[in-house]
Tab-separated table of C-alpha atoms and ligand atoms in Angstrom:
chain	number	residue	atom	x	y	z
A	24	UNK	CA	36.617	165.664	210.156
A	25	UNK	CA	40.319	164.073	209.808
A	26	UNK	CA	39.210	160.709	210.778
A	27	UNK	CA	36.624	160.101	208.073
A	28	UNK	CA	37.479	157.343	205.922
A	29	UNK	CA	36.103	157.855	202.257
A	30	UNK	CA	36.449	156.132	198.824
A	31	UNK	CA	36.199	157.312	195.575
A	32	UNK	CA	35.906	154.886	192.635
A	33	UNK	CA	36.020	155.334	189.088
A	34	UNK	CA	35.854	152.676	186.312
A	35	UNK	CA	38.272	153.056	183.641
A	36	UNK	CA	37.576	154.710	180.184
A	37	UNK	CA	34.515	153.029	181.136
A	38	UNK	CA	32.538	152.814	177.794
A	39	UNK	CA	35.901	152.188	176.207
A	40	UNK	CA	36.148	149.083	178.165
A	41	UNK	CA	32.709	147.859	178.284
A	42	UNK	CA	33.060	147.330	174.331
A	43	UNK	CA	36.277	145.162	175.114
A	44	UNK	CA	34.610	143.330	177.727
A	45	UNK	CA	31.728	142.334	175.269
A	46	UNK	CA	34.130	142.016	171.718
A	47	UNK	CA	37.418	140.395	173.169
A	48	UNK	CA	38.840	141.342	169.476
A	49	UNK	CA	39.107	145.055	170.740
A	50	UNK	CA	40.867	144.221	173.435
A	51	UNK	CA	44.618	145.981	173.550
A	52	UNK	CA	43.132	148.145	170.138
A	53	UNK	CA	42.206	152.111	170.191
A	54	UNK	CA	38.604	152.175	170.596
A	55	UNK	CA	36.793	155.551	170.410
A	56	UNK	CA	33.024	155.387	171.736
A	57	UNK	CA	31.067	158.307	170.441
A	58	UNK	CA	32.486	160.819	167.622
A	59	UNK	CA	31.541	158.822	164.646
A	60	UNK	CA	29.375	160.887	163.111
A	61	UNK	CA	30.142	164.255	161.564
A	62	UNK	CA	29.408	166.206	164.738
A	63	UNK	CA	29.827	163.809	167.455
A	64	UNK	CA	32.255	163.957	170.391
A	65	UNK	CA	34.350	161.743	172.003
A	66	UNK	CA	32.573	159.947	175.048
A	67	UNK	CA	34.985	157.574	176.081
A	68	UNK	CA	38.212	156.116	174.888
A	69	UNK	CA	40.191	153.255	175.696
A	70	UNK	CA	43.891	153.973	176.791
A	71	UNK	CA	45.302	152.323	173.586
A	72	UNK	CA	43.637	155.765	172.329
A	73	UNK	CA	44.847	157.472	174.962
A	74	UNK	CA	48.323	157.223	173.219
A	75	UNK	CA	47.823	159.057	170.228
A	76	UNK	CA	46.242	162.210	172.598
A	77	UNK	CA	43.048	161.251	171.932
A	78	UNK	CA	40.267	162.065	175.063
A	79	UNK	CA	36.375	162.593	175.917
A	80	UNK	CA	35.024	165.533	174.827
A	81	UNK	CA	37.233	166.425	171.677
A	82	UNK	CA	35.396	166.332	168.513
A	83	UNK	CA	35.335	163.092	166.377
A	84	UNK	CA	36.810	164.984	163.200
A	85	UNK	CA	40.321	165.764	165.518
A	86	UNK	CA	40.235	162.285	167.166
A	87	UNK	CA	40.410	160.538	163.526
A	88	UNK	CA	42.659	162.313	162.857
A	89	UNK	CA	45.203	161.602	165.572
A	90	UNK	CA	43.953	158.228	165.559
A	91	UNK	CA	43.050	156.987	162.038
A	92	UNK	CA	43.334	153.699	162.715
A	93	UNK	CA	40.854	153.791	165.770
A	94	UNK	CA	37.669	151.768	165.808
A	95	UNK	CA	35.012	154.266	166.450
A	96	UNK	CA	31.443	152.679	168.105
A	97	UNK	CA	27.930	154.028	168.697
A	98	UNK	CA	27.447	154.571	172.424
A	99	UNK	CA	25.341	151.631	173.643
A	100	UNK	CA	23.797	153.366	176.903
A	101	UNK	CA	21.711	150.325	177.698
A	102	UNK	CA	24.289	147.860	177.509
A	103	UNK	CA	26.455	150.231	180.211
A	104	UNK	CA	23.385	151.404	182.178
A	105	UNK	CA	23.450	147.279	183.194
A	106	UNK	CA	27.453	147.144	183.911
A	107	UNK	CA	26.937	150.103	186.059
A	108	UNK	CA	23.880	148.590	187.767
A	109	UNK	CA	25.825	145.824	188.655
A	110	UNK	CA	28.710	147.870	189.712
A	111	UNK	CA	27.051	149.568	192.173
A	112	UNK	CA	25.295	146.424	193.263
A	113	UNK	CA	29.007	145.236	194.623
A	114	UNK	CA	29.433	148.912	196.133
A	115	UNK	CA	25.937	148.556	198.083
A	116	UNK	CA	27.288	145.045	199.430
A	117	UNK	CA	30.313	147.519	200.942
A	118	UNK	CA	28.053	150.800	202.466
A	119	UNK	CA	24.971	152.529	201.389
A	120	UNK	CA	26.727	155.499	202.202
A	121	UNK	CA	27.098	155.984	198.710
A	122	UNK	CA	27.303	159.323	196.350
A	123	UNK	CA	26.948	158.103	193.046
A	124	UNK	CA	28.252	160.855	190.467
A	125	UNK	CA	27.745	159.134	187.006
A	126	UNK	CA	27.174	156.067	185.834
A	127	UNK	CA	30.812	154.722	186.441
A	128	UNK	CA	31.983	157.330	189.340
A	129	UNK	CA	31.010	157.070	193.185
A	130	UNK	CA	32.269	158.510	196.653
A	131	UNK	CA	31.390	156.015	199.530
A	132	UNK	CA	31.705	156.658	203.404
A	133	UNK	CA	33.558	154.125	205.044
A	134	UNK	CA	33.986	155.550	208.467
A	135	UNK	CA	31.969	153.056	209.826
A	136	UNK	CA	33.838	150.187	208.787
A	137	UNK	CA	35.491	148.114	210.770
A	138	UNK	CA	37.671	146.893	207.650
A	139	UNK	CA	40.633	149.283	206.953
A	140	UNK	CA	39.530	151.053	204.303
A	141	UNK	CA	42.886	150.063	201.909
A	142	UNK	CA	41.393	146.606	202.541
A	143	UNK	CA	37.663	147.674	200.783
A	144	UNK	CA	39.735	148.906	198.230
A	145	UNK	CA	40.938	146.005	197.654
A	146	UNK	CA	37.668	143.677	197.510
A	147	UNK	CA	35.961	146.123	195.425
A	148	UNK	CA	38.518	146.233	192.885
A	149	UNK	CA	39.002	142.305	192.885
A	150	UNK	CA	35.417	142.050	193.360
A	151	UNK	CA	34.370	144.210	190.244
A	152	UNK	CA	37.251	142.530	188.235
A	153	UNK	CA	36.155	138.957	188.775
A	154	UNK	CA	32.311	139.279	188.679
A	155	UNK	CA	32.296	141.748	185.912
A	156	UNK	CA	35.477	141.514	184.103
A	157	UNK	CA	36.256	145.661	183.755
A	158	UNK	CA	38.865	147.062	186.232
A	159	UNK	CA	38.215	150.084	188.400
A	160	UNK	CA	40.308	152.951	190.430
A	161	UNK	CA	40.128	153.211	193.501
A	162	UNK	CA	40.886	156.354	196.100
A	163	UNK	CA	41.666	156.487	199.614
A	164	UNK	CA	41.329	159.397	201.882
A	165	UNK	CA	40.247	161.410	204.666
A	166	UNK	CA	37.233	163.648	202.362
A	167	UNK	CA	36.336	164.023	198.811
A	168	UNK	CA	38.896	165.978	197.404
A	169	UNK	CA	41.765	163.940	198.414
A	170	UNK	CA	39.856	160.828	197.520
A	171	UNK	CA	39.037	162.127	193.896
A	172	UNK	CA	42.804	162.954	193.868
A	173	UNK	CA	43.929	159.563	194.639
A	174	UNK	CA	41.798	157.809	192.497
A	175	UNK	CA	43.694	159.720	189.385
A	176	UNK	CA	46.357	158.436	191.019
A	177	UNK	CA	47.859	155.647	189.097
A	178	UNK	CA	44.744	154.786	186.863
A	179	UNK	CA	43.627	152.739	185.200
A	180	UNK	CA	43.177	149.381	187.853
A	181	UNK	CA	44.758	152.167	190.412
A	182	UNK	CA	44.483	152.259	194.321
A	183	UNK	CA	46.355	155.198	196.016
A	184	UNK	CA	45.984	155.796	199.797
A	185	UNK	CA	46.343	159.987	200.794
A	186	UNK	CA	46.830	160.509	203.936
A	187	UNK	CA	46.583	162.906	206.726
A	188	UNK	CA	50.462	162.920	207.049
A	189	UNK	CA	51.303	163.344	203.452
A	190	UNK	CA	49.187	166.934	203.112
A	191	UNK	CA	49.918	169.251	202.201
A	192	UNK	CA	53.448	167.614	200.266
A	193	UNK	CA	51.682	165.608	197.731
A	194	UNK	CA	49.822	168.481	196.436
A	195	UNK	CA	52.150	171.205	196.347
A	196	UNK	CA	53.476	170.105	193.008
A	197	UNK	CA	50.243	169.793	191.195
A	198	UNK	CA	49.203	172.135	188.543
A	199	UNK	CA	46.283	173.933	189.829
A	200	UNK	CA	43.794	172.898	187.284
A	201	UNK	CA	43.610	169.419	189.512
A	202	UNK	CA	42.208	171.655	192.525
A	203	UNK	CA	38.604	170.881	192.408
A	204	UNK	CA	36.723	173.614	192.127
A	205	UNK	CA	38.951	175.553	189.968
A	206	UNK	CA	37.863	175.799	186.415
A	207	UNK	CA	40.055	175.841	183.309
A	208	UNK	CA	39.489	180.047	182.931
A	209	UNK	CA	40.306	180.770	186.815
A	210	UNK	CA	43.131	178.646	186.031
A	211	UNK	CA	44.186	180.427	183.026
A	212	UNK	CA	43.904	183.606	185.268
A	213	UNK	CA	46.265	182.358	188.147
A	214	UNK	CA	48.500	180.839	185.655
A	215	UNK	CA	48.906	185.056	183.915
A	216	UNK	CA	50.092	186.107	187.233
A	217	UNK	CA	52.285	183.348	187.500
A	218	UNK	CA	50.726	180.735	189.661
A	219	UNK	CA	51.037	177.386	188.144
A	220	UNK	CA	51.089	174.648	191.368
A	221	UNK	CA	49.561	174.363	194.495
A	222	UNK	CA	52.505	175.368	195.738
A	223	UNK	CA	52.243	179.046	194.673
A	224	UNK	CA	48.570	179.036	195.266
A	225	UNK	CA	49.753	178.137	199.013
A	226	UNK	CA	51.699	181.828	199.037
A	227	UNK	CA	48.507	183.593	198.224
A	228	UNK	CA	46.480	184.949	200.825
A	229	UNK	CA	42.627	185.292	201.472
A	230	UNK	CA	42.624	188.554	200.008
A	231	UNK	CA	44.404	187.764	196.799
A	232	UNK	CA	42.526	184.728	196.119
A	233	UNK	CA	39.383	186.077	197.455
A	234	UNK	CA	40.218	188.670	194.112
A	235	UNK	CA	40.291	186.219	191.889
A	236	UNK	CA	37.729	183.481	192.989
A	237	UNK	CA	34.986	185.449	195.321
A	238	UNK	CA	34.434	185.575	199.026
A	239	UNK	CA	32.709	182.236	199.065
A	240	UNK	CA	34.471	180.007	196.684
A	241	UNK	CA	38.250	181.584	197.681
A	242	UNK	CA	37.661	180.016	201.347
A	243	UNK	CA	36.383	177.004	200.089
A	244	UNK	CA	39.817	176.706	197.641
A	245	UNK	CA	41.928	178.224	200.929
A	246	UNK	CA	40.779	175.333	203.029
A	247	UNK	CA	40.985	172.352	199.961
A	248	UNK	CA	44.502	173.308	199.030
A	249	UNK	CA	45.024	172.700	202.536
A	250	UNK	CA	43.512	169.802	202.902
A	251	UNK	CA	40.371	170.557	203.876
A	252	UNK	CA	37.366	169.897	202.452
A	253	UNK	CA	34.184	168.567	204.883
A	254	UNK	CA	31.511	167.912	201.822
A	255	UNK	CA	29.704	165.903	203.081
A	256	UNK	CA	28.455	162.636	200.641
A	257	UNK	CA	25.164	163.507	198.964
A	258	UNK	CA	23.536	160.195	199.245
A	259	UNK	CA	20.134	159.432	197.659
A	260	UNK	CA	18.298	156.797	199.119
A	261	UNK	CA	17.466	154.080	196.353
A	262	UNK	CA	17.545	151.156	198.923
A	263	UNK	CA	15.126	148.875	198.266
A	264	UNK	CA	15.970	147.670	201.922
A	265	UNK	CA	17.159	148.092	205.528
A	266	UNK	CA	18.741	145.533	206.990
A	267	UNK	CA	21.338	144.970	209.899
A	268	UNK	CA	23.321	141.363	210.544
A	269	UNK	CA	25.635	139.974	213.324
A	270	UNK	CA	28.343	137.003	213.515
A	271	UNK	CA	28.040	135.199	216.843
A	272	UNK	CA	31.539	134.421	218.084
A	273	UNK	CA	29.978	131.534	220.470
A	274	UNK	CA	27.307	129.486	218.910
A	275	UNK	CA	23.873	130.382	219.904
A	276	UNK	CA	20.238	128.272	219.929
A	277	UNK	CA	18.095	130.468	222.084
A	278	UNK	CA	15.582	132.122	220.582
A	279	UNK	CA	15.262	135.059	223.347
A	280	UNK	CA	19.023	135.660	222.707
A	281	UNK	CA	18.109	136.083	218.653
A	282	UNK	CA	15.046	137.833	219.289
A	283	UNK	CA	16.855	140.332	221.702
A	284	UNK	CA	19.880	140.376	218.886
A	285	UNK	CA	17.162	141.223	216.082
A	286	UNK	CA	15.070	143.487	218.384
A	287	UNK	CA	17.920	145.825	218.488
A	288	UNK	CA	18.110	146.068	214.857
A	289	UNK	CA	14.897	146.830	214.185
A	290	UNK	CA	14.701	149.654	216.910
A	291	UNK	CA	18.239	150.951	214.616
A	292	UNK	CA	16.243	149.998	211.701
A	293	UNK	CA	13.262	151.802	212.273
A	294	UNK	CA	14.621	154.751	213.254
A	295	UNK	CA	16.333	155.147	209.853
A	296	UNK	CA	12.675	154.287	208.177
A	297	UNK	CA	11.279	157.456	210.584
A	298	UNK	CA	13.997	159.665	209.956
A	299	UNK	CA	14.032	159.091	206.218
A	300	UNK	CA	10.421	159.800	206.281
A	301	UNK	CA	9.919	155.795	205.161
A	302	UNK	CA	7.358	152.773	205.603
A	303	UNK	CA	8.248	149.024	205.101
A	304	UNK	CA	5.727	146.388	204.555
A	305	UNK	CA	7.648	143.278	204.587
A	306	UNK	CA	9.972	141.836	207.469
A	307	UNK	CA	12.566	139.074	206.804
A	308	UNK	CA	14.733	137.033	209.034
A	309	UNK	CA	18.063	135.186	208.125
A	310	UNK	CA	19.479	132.902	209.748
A	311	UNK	CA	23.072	130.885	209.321
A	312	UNK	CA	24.356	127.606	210.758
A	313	UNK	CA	27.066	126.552	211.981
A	314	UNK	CA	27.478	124.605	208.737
A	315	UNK	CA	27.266	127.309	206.268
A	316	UNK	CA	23.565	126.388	205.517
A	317	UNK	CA	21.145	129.357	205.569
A	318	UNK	CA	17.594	130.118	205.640
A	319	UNK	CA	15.447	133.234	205.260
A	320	UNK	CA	11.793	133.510	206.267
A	321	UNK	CA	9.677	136.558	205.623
A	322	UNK	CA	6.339	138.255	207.182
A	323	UNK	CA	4.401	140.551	205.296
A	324	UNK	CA	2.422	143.026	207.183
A	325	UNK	CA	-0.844	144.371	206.035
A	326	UNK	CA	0.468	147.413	205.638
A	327	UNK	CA	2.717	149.757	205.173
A	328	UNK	CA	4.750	150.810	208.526
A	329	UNK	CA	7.144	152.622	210.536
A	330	UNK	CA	6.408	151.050	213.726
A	331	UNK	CA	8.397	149.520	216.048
A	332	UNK	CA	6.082	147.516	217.601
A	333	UNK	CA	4.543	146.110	214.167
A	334	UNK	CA	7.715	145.079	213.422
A	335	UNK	CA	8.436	143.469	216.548
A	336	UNK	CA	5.496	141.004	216.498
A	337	UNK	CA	6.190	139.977	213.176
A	338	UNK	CA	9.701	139.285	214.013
A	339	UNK	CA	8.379	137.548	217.225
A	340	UNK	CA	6.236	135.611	215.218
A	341	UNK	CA	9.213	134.729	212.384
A	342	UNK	CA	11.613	133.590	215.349
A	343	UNK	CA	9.164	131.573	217.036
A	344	UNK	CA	8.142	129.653	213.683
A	345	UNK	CA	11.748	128.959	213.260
A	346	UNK	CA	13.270	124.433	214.320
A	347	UNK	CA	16.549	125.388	215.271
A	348	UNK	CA	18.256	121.955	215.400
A	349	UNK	CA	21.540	123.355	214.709
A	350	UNK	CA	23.985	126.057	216.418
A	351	UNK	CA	23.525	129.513	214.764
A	352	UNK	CA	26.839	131.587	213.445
A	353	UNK	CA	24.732	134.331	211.716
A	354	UNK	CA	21.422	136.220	212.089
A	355	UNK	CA	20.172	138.662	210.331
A	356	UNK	CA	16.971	141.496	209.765
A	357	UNK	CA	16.010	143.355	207.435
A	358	UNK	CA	12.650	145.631	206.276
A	359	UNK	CA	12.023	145.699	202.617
A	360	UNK	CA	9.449	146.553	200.021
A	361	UNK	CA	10.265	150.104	201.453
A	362	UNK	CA	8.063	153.234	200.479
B	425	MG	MG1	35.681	156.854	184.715
């Protein structure tokens, strides 16, 4: 499982930022989201707040007090419900291989990329930044643990690349509370019998960590600290389509070529609709010229489908219907209005 490539990307002090995004005045001030009122926490704040030891969860009371001169908001969930929806609209341009954790975290699965993934990194950070206007962290590595790790990295606006080659010396110095999986009171535990870094937790064996962790969740530590971890992404399906494209590198016209292209889509397609237990009703083509112009045209079926075959005669039918006058660079399927 070495050769998996997987992201993880987390927008910084998210809230925090969402605030400066929409009230320039707070940008480069301490803004605390949440912990306003008597008994409120802190949700999120901005790493001008960060400075004066101020972080989520602590209760508003301490926060104003390290921070007295930090503008405290009401948490606006609606406002960054949107941001994150259009977040992860940039991250579904990338994969749908997608795990989304929270509203501003994600692990994608880029494996199947033929971009480096250091190079996704990049256009989803520039990508995020330009459309949107927040900056985001981005981790690079071969599973989820490392990638979680390197996103931490150098936040905020980070992007830090772990690879095979630099386990297990990059996390032998680490305190042991940044080993997923280990909570603050195992920690605590380790840390009475001196074990503070990875490093010493690399000295114990199975037995001695088995003591302190349990059978199952010692092996699962014994492999991580080690670099290996083969979670697999947990990906919901909330597509509200399937749909498969090609570059040409020689211009094409003839329509058995594109229908043979598309044909092979759709069978790809269509298995993914069967296997996810799915039906799509509506088919659309897309084609793209040789001048950048582009065209779509859809066929909805009667009803709702997993079939191959359905899907072939409306494609047949799309392709057929289509005055190419120009050569083709692009063409595209996909199924939509997906059940
Ligand atoms: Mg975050």
């Amino acid at each position: 499982m070495i050769d998996r490539k997987i992201l993880h990307v987390d927008l910084d002090a998210f809230f925090a930022s969402v605030e400066q995004l929409d009230n320039p005045s707070f940008k480069g001030k301490p803004i605390i989201v949440g912990g306003s009122s008597k008994r409120g926490v802190v949700a999120t704040c901005s790493y001008e707040a960060r400075k004066f030891g101020v972080h989520s969860a602590m209760s508003g009371f301490m926060a104003k007090k390290l921070c007295p001169n930090g503008i405290f908001l009401k948490p606006r969930m609606d406002r960054y419900a949107q941001i994150s929806k259009e977040v992860f609209r940039i991250l579904y341009e990338v994969t749908d291989h997608i795990e989304r954790i929270s509203v501003d975290e994600a692990y994608l699965d880029v494996t199947d990329s033929d971009r480096s993934p250091y190079k996704i990194a990049s256009w989803i950070k520039t990508t995020v930044k330009n459309r949107i206007g927040i900056t985001i962290s981005v981790g690079i590595s071969y599973n989820k643990f490392l990638a979680k790790l390197a996103s931490d990295w150098n936040k905020p606006d980070g992007i830090f690349e772990i690879r095979p080659s630099d386990v297990p010396n990059i996390l032998k110095p680490l305190s042991i509370i940044k080993v997923h999986g280990l909570g603050k009171k195992t920690a605590d535990r380790l840390n009475s019998i001196g074990i503070f870094t990875v490093s010493d937790l690399l000295q114990c064996d199975r037995k001695t960590l088995s003591y302190f962790l349990g059978e199952l969740r010692s092996n699962e530590i014994y492999n991580r600290i080690r670099g290996i971890d083969n979670r697999s992404l947990k990906i919901k399906t909330t597509r509200k389509s399937y749909g498969r494209e090609t570059t040409f590198e020689e211009d094409i016209r003839s329509k058995p070529v594109i229908k043979e292209v598309l044909l092979q889509y759709l069978f790809e397609l269509a298995f993914k609709l069967v296997k996810t237990n799915k039906s799509a009703k509506t088919v659309t083509i897309k084609i793209k010229f040789e001048d950048f112009s582009q065209i779509t045209r859809s066929h909805s079926l009667l009803a709702y489908t997993n079939n191959l075959q359905t899907f072939e005669e409306a494609m047949v039918l799309l392709v057929d219907n289509l005055i190419i006058d120009k050569k083709i660079r692009l063409v595209g399927i996909s199924l939509s209005n997906i059940v």
